[in-house]
PDB file of C-alpha atoms in Angstrom:
ATOM      1  CA  UNK A   1       0.000   0.000   0.000  1.00 28.00           C
ATOM      2  CA  UNK A   2       1.270   3.450  -0.864  1.00 32.00           C
ATOM      3  CA  UNK A   3       2.647   5.085   2.307  1.00 29.00           C
ATOM      4  CA  UNK A   4       1.833   8.625   1.179  1.00 30.00           C
ATOM      5  CA  UNK A   5      -1.761   7.647   0.531  1.00 37.00           C
ATOM      6  CA  UNK A   6      -1.998   5.975   3.914  1.00 38.00           C
ATOM      7  CA  UNK A   7      -0.690   9.041   5.754  1.00 36.00           C
ATOM      8  CA  UNK A   8      -2.943  11.406   3.807  1.00 38.00           C
ATOM      9  CA  UNK A   9      -6.176   9.493   3.920  1.00 42.00           C
ATOM     10  CA  UNK A  10      -5.942   7.106   6.857  1.00 54.00           C
ATOM     11  CA  UNK A  11      -7.203   3.566   6.444  1.00 72.00           C
ATOM     12  CA  UNK A  12      -7.850   2.700   2.817  1.00 86.00           C
ATOM     13  CA  UNK A  13     -10.751   0.440   2.003  1.00 92.00           C
ATOM     14  CA  UNK A  14     -13.033  -1.204  -0.498  1.00 97.00           C
ATOM     15  CA  UNK A  15     -15.811   1.179  -1.485  1.00 98.00           C
ATOM     16  CA  UNK A  16     -19.032  -0.302  -2.889  1.00 98.00           C
ATOM     17  CA  UNK A  17     -21.001   2.229  -4.936  1.00 99.00           C
ATOM     18  CA  UNK A  18     -24.715   1.597  -5.455  1.00 99.00           C
ATOM     19  CA  UNK A  19     -26.492   3.727  -8.087  1.00 98.00           C
ATOM     20  CA  UNK A  20     -29.939   5.207  -7.800  1.00 98.00           C
ATOM     21  CA  UNK A  21     -32.927   4.426  -9.963  1.00 98.00           C
ATOM     22  CA  UNK A  22     -32.414   4.063 -13.728  1.00 98.00           C
ATOM     23  CA  UNK A  23     -28.621   4.048 -13.468  1.00 98.00           C
ATOM     24  CA  UNK A  24     -25.878   1.486 -13.938  1.00 98.00           C
ATOM     25  CA  UNK A  25     -22.508   1.259 -12.264  1.00 98.00           C
ATOM     26  CA  UNK A  26     -20.993   3.430 -14.982  1.00 98.00           C
ATOM     27  CA  UNK A  27     -22.942   6.401 -13.596  1.00 98.00           C
ATOM     28  CA  UNK A  28     -20.226   6.596 -10.922  1.00 98.00           C
ATOM     29  CA  UNK A  29     -17.429   7.001 -13.488  1.00 98.00           C
ATOM     30  CA  UNK A  30     -16.963  10.753 -12.887  1.00 97.00           C
ATOM     31  CA  UNK A  31     -15.996  10.192  -9.231  1.00 98.00           C
ATOM     32  CA  UNK A  32     -13.892   7.043  -9.570  1.00 98.00           C
ATOM     33  CA  UNK A  33     -10.533   8.688 -10.400  1.00 97.00           C
ATOM     34  CA  UNK A  34     -10.516  10.690  -7.170  1.00 97.00           C
ATOM     35  CA  UNK A  35     -11.417   7.651  -5.067  1.00 97.00           C
ATOM     36  CA  UNK A  36      -8.674   5.612  -6.715  1.00 97.00           C
ATOM     37  CA  UNK A  37      -6.174   8.440  -6.348  1.00 96.00           C
ATOM     38  CA  UNK A  38      -6.928   8.372  -2.617  1.00 95.00           C
ATOM     39  CA  UNK A  39      -5.953   4.699  -2.678  1.00 95.00           C
ATOM     40  CA  UNK A  40      -9.382   3.135  -2.312  1.00 96.00           C
ATOM     41  CA  UNK A  41     -10.534   0.078  -4.223  1.00 97.00           C
ATOM     42  CA  UNK A  42     -13.856   0.804  -5.878  1.00 98.00           C
ATOM     43  CA  UNK A  43     -16.695  -1.511  -6.853  1.00 98.00           C
ATOM     44  CA  UNK A  44     -19.376   0.307  -8.873  1.00 98.00           C
ATOM     45  CA  UNK A  45     -22.362  -2.033  -9.095  1.00 98.00           C
ATOM     46  CA  UNK A  46     -24.925  -2.545 -11.808  1.00 98.00           C
ATOM     47  CA  UNK A  47     -27.898  -4.097 -10.068  1.00 98.00           C
ATOM     48  CA  UNK A  48     -30.156  -6.877 -11.427  1.00 98.00           C
ATOM     49  CA  UNK A  49     -32.502  -5.733 -14.179  1.00 98.00           C
ATOM     50  CA  UNK A  50     -30.406  -2.650 -14.960  1.00 98.00           C
ATOM     51  CA  UNK A  51     -27.854  -4.356 -17.197  1.00 98.00           C
ATOM     52  CA  UNK A  52     -29.491  -3.132 -20.410  1.00 97.00           C
ATOM     53  CA  UNK A  53     -32.764  -1.956 -21.879  1.00 97.00           C
ATOM     54  CA  UNK A  54     -33.489  -5.580 -22.793  1.00 96.00           C
ATOM     55  CA  UNK A  55     -32.671  -7.031 -19.367  1.00 97.00           C
ATOM     56  CA  UNK A  56     -35.325  -9.073 -17.593  1.00 96.00           C
ATOM     57  CA  UNK A  57     -37.086  -7.072 -14.867  1.00 97.00           C
ATOM     58  CA  UNK A  58     -40.018  -9.374 -14.174  1.00 96.00           C
ATOM     59  CA  UNK A  59     -39.870 -10.703 -10.625  1.00 96.00           C
ATOM     60  CA  UNK A  60     -36.924  -8.548  -9.540  1.00 98.00           C
ATOM     61  CA  UNK A  61     -37.562  -6.826  -6.232  1.00 98.00           C
ATOM     62  CA  UNK A  62     -35.844  -4.790  -3.582  1.00 98.00           C
ATOM     63  CA  UNK A  63     -34.389  -7.846  -1.890  1.00 98.00           C
ATOM     64  CA  UNK A  64     -32.693  -8.919  -5.139  1.00 98.00           C
ATOM     65  CA  UNK A  65     -30.841  -5.606  -5.195  1.00 98.00           C
ATOM     66  CA  UNK A  66     -29.919  -5.909  -1.531  1.00 98.00           C
ATOM     67  CA  UNK A  67     -28.684  -9.460  -2.107  1.00 98.00           C
ATOM     68  CA  UNK A  68     -26.515  -8.243  -4.986  1.00 98.00           C
ATOM     69  CA  UNK A  69     -24.810  -5.780  -2.651  1.00 98.00           C
ATOM     70  CA  UNK A  70     -24.421  -8.457   0.027  1.00 98.00           C
ATOM     71  CA  UNK A  71     -22.804 -10.809  -2.483  1.00 98.00           C
ATOM     72  CA  UNK A  72     -20.246  -8.111  -3.277  1.00 98.00           C
ATOM     73  CA  UNK A  73     -19.550  -7.464   0.411  1.00 98.00           C
ATOM     74  CA  UNK A  74     -19.105 -11.187   1.043  1.00 98.00           C
ATOM     75  CA  UNK A  75     -16.800 -11.608  -1.948  1.00 97.00           C
ATOM     76  CA  UNK A  76     -14.483  -8.839  -0.773  1.00 97.00           C
ATOM     77  CA  UNK A  77     -13.794 -10.429   2.592  1.00 87.00           C
ATOM     78  CA  UNK A  78     -12.789  -7.163   4.300  1.00 91.00           C
ATOM     79  CA  UNK A  79     -14.913  -4.462   5.921  1.00 94.00           C
ATOM     80  CA  UNK A  80     -16.229  -2.044   3.312  1.00 98.00           C
ATOM     81  CA  UNK A  81     -17.715   1.402   2.916  1.00 98.00           C
ATOM     82  CA  UNK A  82     -21.079   1.590   1.191  1.00 98.00           C
ATOM     83  CA  UNK A  83     -22.204   4.534  -0.936  1.00 98.00           C
ATOM     84  CA  UNK A  84     -25.810   4.785  -2.123  1.00 98.00           C
ATOM     85  CA  UNK A  85     -27.275   7.446  -4.371  1.00 98.00           C
ATOM     86  CA  UNK A  86     -31.003   8.230  -4.233  1.00 98.00           C
ATOM     87  CA  UNK A  87     -32.929   4.934  -4.108  1.00 98.00           C
ATOM     88  CA  UNK A  88     -29.594   3.204  -3.624  1.00 98.00           C
ATOM     89  CA  UNK A  89     -29.634   4.614  -0.113  1.00 98.00           C
ATOM     90  CA  UNK A  90     -32.447   2.263   0.897  1.00 98.00           C
ATOM     91  CA  UNK A  91     -30.495  -0.625  -0.592  1.00 98.00           C
ATOM     92  CA  UNK A  92     -27.264   0.078   1.281  1.00 98.00           C
ATOM     93  CA  UNK A  93     -29.191   0.571   4.514  1.00 98.00           C
ATOM     94  CA  UNK A  94     -30.663  -2.915   4.178  1.00 98.00           C
ATOM     95  CA  UNK A  95     -27.144  -4.201   3.500  1.00 98.00           C
ATOM     96  CA  UNK A  96     -25.903  -2.481   6.664  1.00 98.00           C
ATOM     97  CA  UNK A  97     -28.730  -4.181   8.549  1.00 98.00           C
ATOM     98  CA  UNK A  98     -27.691  -7.562   7.166  1.00 98.00           C
ATOM     99  CA  UNK A  99     -23.925  -7.071   7.649  1.00 98.00           C
ATOM    100  CA  UNK A 100     -23.472  -4.495  10.440  1.00 98.00           C
ATOM    101  CA  UNK A 101     -20.089  -5.921  11.387  1.00 97.00           C
ATOM    102  CA  UNK A 102     -18.776  -5.669   7.824  1.00 97.00           C
ATOM    103  CA  UNK A 103     -19.501  -2.007   7.054  1.00 98.00           C
ATOM    104  CA  UNK A 104     -17.198   0.754   8.307  1.00 97.00           C
ATOM    105  CA  UNK A 105     -19.298   3.655   7.032  1.00 98.00           C
ATOM    106  CA  UNK A 106     -22.486   4.148   5.015  1.00 98.00           C
ATOM    107  CA  UNK A 107     -22.613   7.225   2.786  1.00 98.00           C
ATOM    108  CA  UNK A 108     -25.954   8.435   1.444  1.00 98.00           C
ATOM    109  CA  UNK A 109     -25.832  10.739  -1.600  1.00 98.00           C
ATOM    110  CA  UNK A 110     -28.955  12.929  -1.647  1.00 98.00           C
ATOM    111  CA  UNK A 111     -30.605  10.059   0.155  1.00 98.00           C
ATOM    112  CA  UNK A 112     -30.882   8.543   3.588  1.00 97.00           C
ATOM    113  CA  UNK A 113     -31.594   5.328   5.458  1.00 98.00           C
ATOM    114  CA  UNK A 114     -35.082   3.966   4.760  1.00 98.00           C
ATOM    115  CA  UNK A 115     -36.862   2.570   7.815  1.00 98.00           C
ATOM    116  CA  UNK A 116     -38.391  -0.870   8.146  1.00 98.00           C
ATOM    117  CA  UNK A 117     -41.734  -1.227   6.390  1.00 98.00           C
ATOM    118  CA  UNK A 118     -41.347   1.827   4.166  1.00 98.00           C
ATOM    119  CA  UNK A 119     -41.249   1.960   0.348  1.00 97.00           C
ATOM    120  CA  UNK A 120     -38.698   3.752  -1.808  1.00 97.00           C
ATOM    121  CA  UNK A 121     -41.304   5.277  -4.126  1.00 94.00           C
ATOM    122  CA  UNK A 122     -44.615   3.808  -5.260  1.00 92.00           C
ATOM    123  CA  UNK A 123     -45.955   7.015  -6.809  1.00 91.00           C
ATOM    124  CA  UNK A 124     -44.138   7.043 -10.151  1.00 91.00           C
ATOM    125  CA  UNK A 125     -45.880   5.586 -13.218  1.00 94.00           C
ATOM    126  CA  UNK A 126     -44.979   2.081 -14.304  1.00 96.00           C
ATOM    127  CA  UNK A 127     -45.244   0.175 -17.578  1.00 96.00           C
ATOM    128  CA  UNK A 128     -45.738  -3.489 -16.777  1.00 95.00           C
ATOM    129  CA  UNK A 129     -42.686  -4.612 -14.813  1.00 95.00           C
ATOM    130  CA  UNK A 130     -40.787  -1.436 -15.712  1.00 97.00           C
ATOM    131  CA  UNK A 131     -40.540   1.895 -13.981  1.00 98.00           C
ATOM    132  CA  UNK A 132     -39.125   4.142 -16.738  1.00 98.00           C
ATOM    133  CA  UNK A 133     -37.411   7.471 -16.126  1.00 98.00           C
ATOM    134  CA  UNK A 134     -40.385   9.876 -16.174  1.00 97.00           C
ATOM    135  CA  UNK A 135     -40.559  13.284 -17.790  1.00 97.00           C
ATOM    136  CA  UNK A 136     -38.735  16.126 -16.068  1.00 98.00           C
ATOM    137  CA  UNK A 137     -42.017  17.609 -14.869  1.00 97.00           C
ATOM    138  CA  UNK A 138     -42.253  14.707 -12.411  1.00 96.00           C
ATOM    139  CA  UNK A 139     -39.308  16.112 -10.469  1.00 97.00           C
ATOM    140  CA  UNK A 140     -39.118  19.165  -8.230  1.00 97.00           C
ATOM    141  CA  UNK A 141     -37.179  22.252  -9.228  1.00 98.00           C
ATOM    142  CA  UNK A 142     -34.593  21.449  -6.561  1.00 98.00           C
ATOM    143  CA  UNK A 143     -33.955  18.036  -8.170  1.00 98.00           C
ATOM    144  CA  UNK A 144     -33.113  19.672 -11.489  1.00 98.00           C
ATOM    145  CA  UNK A 145     -30.689  22.358 -10.293  1.00 98.00           C
ATOM    146  CA  UNK A 146     -27.586  22.434 -12.555  1.00 98.00           C
ATOM    147  CA  UNK A 147     -29.010  19.682 -14.761  1.00 98.00           C
ATOM    148  CA  UNK A 148     -28.742  21.581 -18.028  1.00 98.00           C
ATOM    149  CA  UNK A 149     -30.060  20.438 -21.391  1.00 98.00           C
ATOM    150  CA  UNK A 150     -26.881  18.529 -22.213  1.00 98.00           C
ATOM    151  CA  UNK A 151     -26.956  16.626 -18.942  1.00 98.00           C
ATOM    152  CA  UNK A 152     -30.668  15.952 -19.279  1.00 98.00           C
ATOM    153  CA  UNK A 153     -30.049  14.401 -22.686  1.00 98.00           C
ATOM    154  CA  UNK A 154     -27.182  12.368 -21.277  1.00 98.00           C
ATOM    155  CA  UNK A 155     -29.219  11.088 -18.358  1.00 98.00           C
ATOM    156  CA  UNK A 156     -32.082  10.095 -20.600  1.00 98.00           C
ATOM    157  CA  UNK A 157     -29.707   8.353 -23.029  1.00 98.00           C
ATOM    158  CA  UNK A 158     -28.144   6.180 -20.318  1.00 98.00           C
ATOM    159  CA  UNK A 159     -31.314   5.545 -18.292  1.00 98.00           C
ATOM    160  CA  UNK A 160     -32.596   1.979 -17.962  1.00 98.00           C
ATOM    161  CA  UNK A 161     -36.073   1.241 -16.569  1.00 98.00           C
ATOM    162  CA  UNK A 162     -36.018   0.356 -12.891  1.00 98.00           C
ATOM    163  CA  UNK A 163     -37.639  -2.960 -11.934  1.00 98.00           C
ATOM    164  CA  UNK A 164     -41.056  -2.088 -10.538  1.00 97.00           C
ATOM    165  CA  UNK A 165     -40.621  -4.320  -7.508  1.00 97.00           C
ATOM    166  CA  UNK A 166     -37.618  -2.376  -6.246  1.00 98.00           C
ATOM    167  CA  UNK A 167     -39.718   0.762  -5.837  1.00 97.00           C
ATOM    168  CA  UNK A 168     -42.860  -0.957  -4.538  1.00 97.00           C
ATOM    169  CA  UNK A 169     -41.437  -3.574  -2.136  1.00 98.00           C
ATOM    170  CA  UNK A 170     -41.306  -2.767   1.574  1.00 98.00           C
ATOM    171  CA  UNK A 171     -37.985  -2.384   3.348  1.00 98.00           C
ATOM    172  CA  UNK A 172     -37.215  -5.280   5.693  1.00 98.00           C
ATOM    173  CA  UNK A 173     -34.823  -4.646   8.588  1.00 98.00           C
ATOM    174  CA  UNK A 174     -34.193  -6.667  11.742  1.00 98.00           C
ATOM    175  CA  UNK A 175     -30.814  -5.912  13.360  1.00 98.00           C
ATOM    176  CA  UNK A 176     -30.531  -2.766  15.476  1.00 98.00           C
ATOM    177  CA  UNK A 177     -26.750  -2.989  15.272  1.00 98.00           C
ATOM    178  CA  UNK A 178     -27.240  -1.064  12.035  1.00 98.00           C
ATOM    179  CA  UNK A 179     -27.406   2.075  14.188  1.00 98.00           C
ATOM    180  CA  UNK A 180     -23.800   1.490  15.295  1.00 98.00           C
ATOM    181  CA  UNK A 181     -22.455   1.953  11.751  1.00 98.00           C
ATOM    182  CA  UNK A 182     -21.273   5.560  11.186  1.00 98.00           C
ATOM    183  CA  UNK A 183     -23.189   7.489   8.544  1.00 98.00           C
ATOM    184  CA  UNK A 184     -22.442  10.414   6.252  1.00 98.00           C
ATOM    185  CA  UNK A 185     -25.338  12.065   4.434  1.00 98.00           C
ATOM    186  CA  UNK A 186     -24.288  14.215   1.466  1.00 98.00           C
ATOM    187  CA  UNK A 187     -27.348  16.351   0.953  1.00 98.00           C
ATOM    188  CA  UNK A 188     -27.851  18.207  -2.319  1.00 98.00           C
ATOM    189  CA  UNK A 189     -31.487  19.245  -2.632  1.00 98.00           C
ATOM    190  CA  UNK A 190     -32.253  19.714   1.069  1.00 95.00           C
ATOM    191  CA  UNK A 191     -30.005  21.971   3.206  1.00 97.00           C
ATOM    192  CA  UNK A 192     -28.326  20.282   6.146  1.00 97.00           C
ATOM    193  CA  UNK A 193     -29.758  22.839   8.572  1.00 97.00           C
ATOM    194  CA  UNK A 194     -33.270  21.922   7.440  1.00 97.00           C
ATOM    195  CA  UNK A 195     -32.490  18.217   7.732  1.00 97.00           C
ATOM    196  CA  UNK A 196     -31.125  18.643  11.238  1.00 96.00           C
ATOM    197  CA  UNK A 197     -34.234  20.597  12.186  1.00 97.00           C
ATOM    198  CA  UNK A 198     -36.389  17.808  10.767  1.00 97.00           C
ATOM    199  CA  UNK A 199     -34.521  15.287  12.913  1.00 97.00           C
ATOM    200  CA  UNK A 200     -34.974  17.398  16.020  1.00 96.00           C
ATOM    201  CA  UNK A 201     -38.677  17.842  15.261  1.00 97.00           C
ATOM    202  CA  UNK A 202     -39.233  14.109  14.794  1.00 96.00           C
ATOM    203  CA  UNK A 203     -40.041  14.161  11.072  1.00 97.00           C
ATOM    204  CA  UNK A 204     -40.955  10.731   9.753  1.00 96.00           C
ATOM    205  CA  UNK A 205     -38.538  10.842   6.819  1.00 95.00           C
ATOM    206  CA  UNK A 206     -35.562  11.383   9.161  1.00 97.00           C
ATOM    207  CA  UNK A 207     -36.673   9.003  11.935  1.00 96.00           C
ATOM    208  CA  UNK A 208     -34.271   6.239  10.922  1.00 98.00           C
ATOM    209  CA  UNK A 209     -31.310   8.604  10.579  1.00 98.00           C
ATOM    210  CA  UNK A 210     -32.082  10.041  14.014  1.00 98.00           C
ATOM    211  CA  UNK A 211     -31.454   6.607  15.564  1.00 98.00           C
ATOM    212  CA  UNK A 212     -27.932   6.338  14.122  1.00 98.00           C
ATOM    213  CA  UNK A 213     -25.396   6.856  16.918  1.00 98.00           C
ATOM    214  CA  UNK A 214     -22.775   8.624  14.783  1.00 98.00           C
ATOM    215  CA  UNK A 215     -23.889  10.623  11.767  1.00 98.00           C
ATOM    216  CA  UNK A 216     -22.826  13.746   9.909  1.00 98.00           C
ATOM    217  CA  UNK A 217     -24.648  15.781   7.285  1.00 98.00           C
ATOM    218  CA  UNK A 218     -22.595  17.445   4.545  1.00 98.00           C
ATOM    219  CA  UNK A 219     -23.961  20.081   2.181  1.00 98.00           C
ATOM    220  CA  UNK A 220     -23.316  19.798  -1.555  1.00 98.00           C
ATOM    221  CA  UNK A 221     -25.750  22.306  -3.084  1.00 98.00           C
ATOM    222  CA  UNK A 222     -26.840  21.098  -6.527  1.00 98.00           C
ATOM    223  CA  UNK A 223     -29.582  18.937  -8.009  1.00 98.00           C
ATOM    224  CA  UNK A 224     -30.386  15.318  -7.329  1.00 98.00           C
ATOM    225  CA  UNK A 225     -27.663  13.909  -9.616  1.00 98.00           C
ATOM    226  CA  UNK A 226     -24.392  15.398  -8.281  1.00 98.00           C
ATOM    227  CA  UNK A 227     -22.295  12.735 -10.005  1.00 98.00           C
ATOM    228  CA  UNK A 228     -23.222  14.559 -13.229  1.00 98.00           C
ATOM    229  CA  UNK A 229     -23.761  18.159 -12.109  1.00 98.00           C
ATOM    230  CA  UNK A 230     -20.937  18.495  -9.542  1.00 98.00           C
ATOM    231  CA  UNK A 231     -18.696  15.432  -9.981  1.00 98.00           C
ATOM    232  CA  UNK A 232     -15.497  17.015  -8.638  1.00 98.00           C
ATOM    233  CA  UNK A 233     -17.271  18.290  -5.536  1.00 98.00           C
ATOM    234  CA  UNK A 234     -19.002  14.961  -4.961  1.00 98.00           C
ATOM    235  CA  UNK A 235     -15.703  13.105  -5.328  1.00 98.00           C
ATOM    236  CA  UNK A 236     -14.100  15.441  -2.791  1.00 98.00           C
ATOM    237  CA  UNK A 237     -16.964  14.906  -0.352  1.00 98.00           C
ATOM    238  CA  UNK A 238     -16.715  11.119  -0.719  1.00 98.00           C
ATOM    239  CA  UNK A 239     -12.965  11.101  -0.145  1.00 97.00           C
ATOM    240  CA  UNK A 240     -13.426  13.297   2.930  1.00 97.00           C
ATOM    241  CA  UNK A 241     -16.137  11.004   4.322  1.00 97.00           C
ATOM    242  CA  UNK A 242     -13.855   8.009   3.916  1.00 96.00           C
ATOM    243  CA  UNK A 243     -10.979   9.508   5.896  1.00 91.00           C
ATOM    244  CA  UNK A 244     -10.130   7.823   9.168  1.00 73.00           C
ATOM    245  CA  UNK A 245     -11.808   9.512  12.174  1.00 67.00           C
TER     246      UNK A 245
END
């Protein structure tokens, strides 16, 4: 292991990156060079049903995506850091629940831990077993900050329909040791001060995060897809979150 990297960044680790809805592992490409330069080993996952437009999505549910992450964790054999963007946050939280002793830190990118019994999103329109990327009018203005016409075209070109079951299945959690795993939330569309206030006021959407014993909230003001709109800043925030405490 490179001694300079070790001194600069602390303990280096395997980082498992889980994309949000409609995205493959390649969506993380803009942040990979910085993570590798910091000495980390990166594993950017493409989850079941997202391999291509023609991939089978029938019968694929949330647990299949969680199991895919668990298989990666188990294959690595060392404690890992998990990074989940958007809907990927629910997936990594379930993986933390299943392997609390194997995760050093969970990082949620414009996302957060989804509590037991909740759904990721059952309000978006589906087509059979597919949940396609909807029109931009389905998103809030805050989601679309910095997502210019070029980036909108790019996102639509690379988007793959999400398996319907992933959005509509209920989260299943059972091990409260998940609250012992340190958490970083990189918030883009919701200021950290507002999120902290929501936690203090007992808001339902922050109830699970509030139970985590060691969490931090980091502001990265941009839209919901910072890996495209602010890749350098997101990479810097990820590297900082992975530094030894």
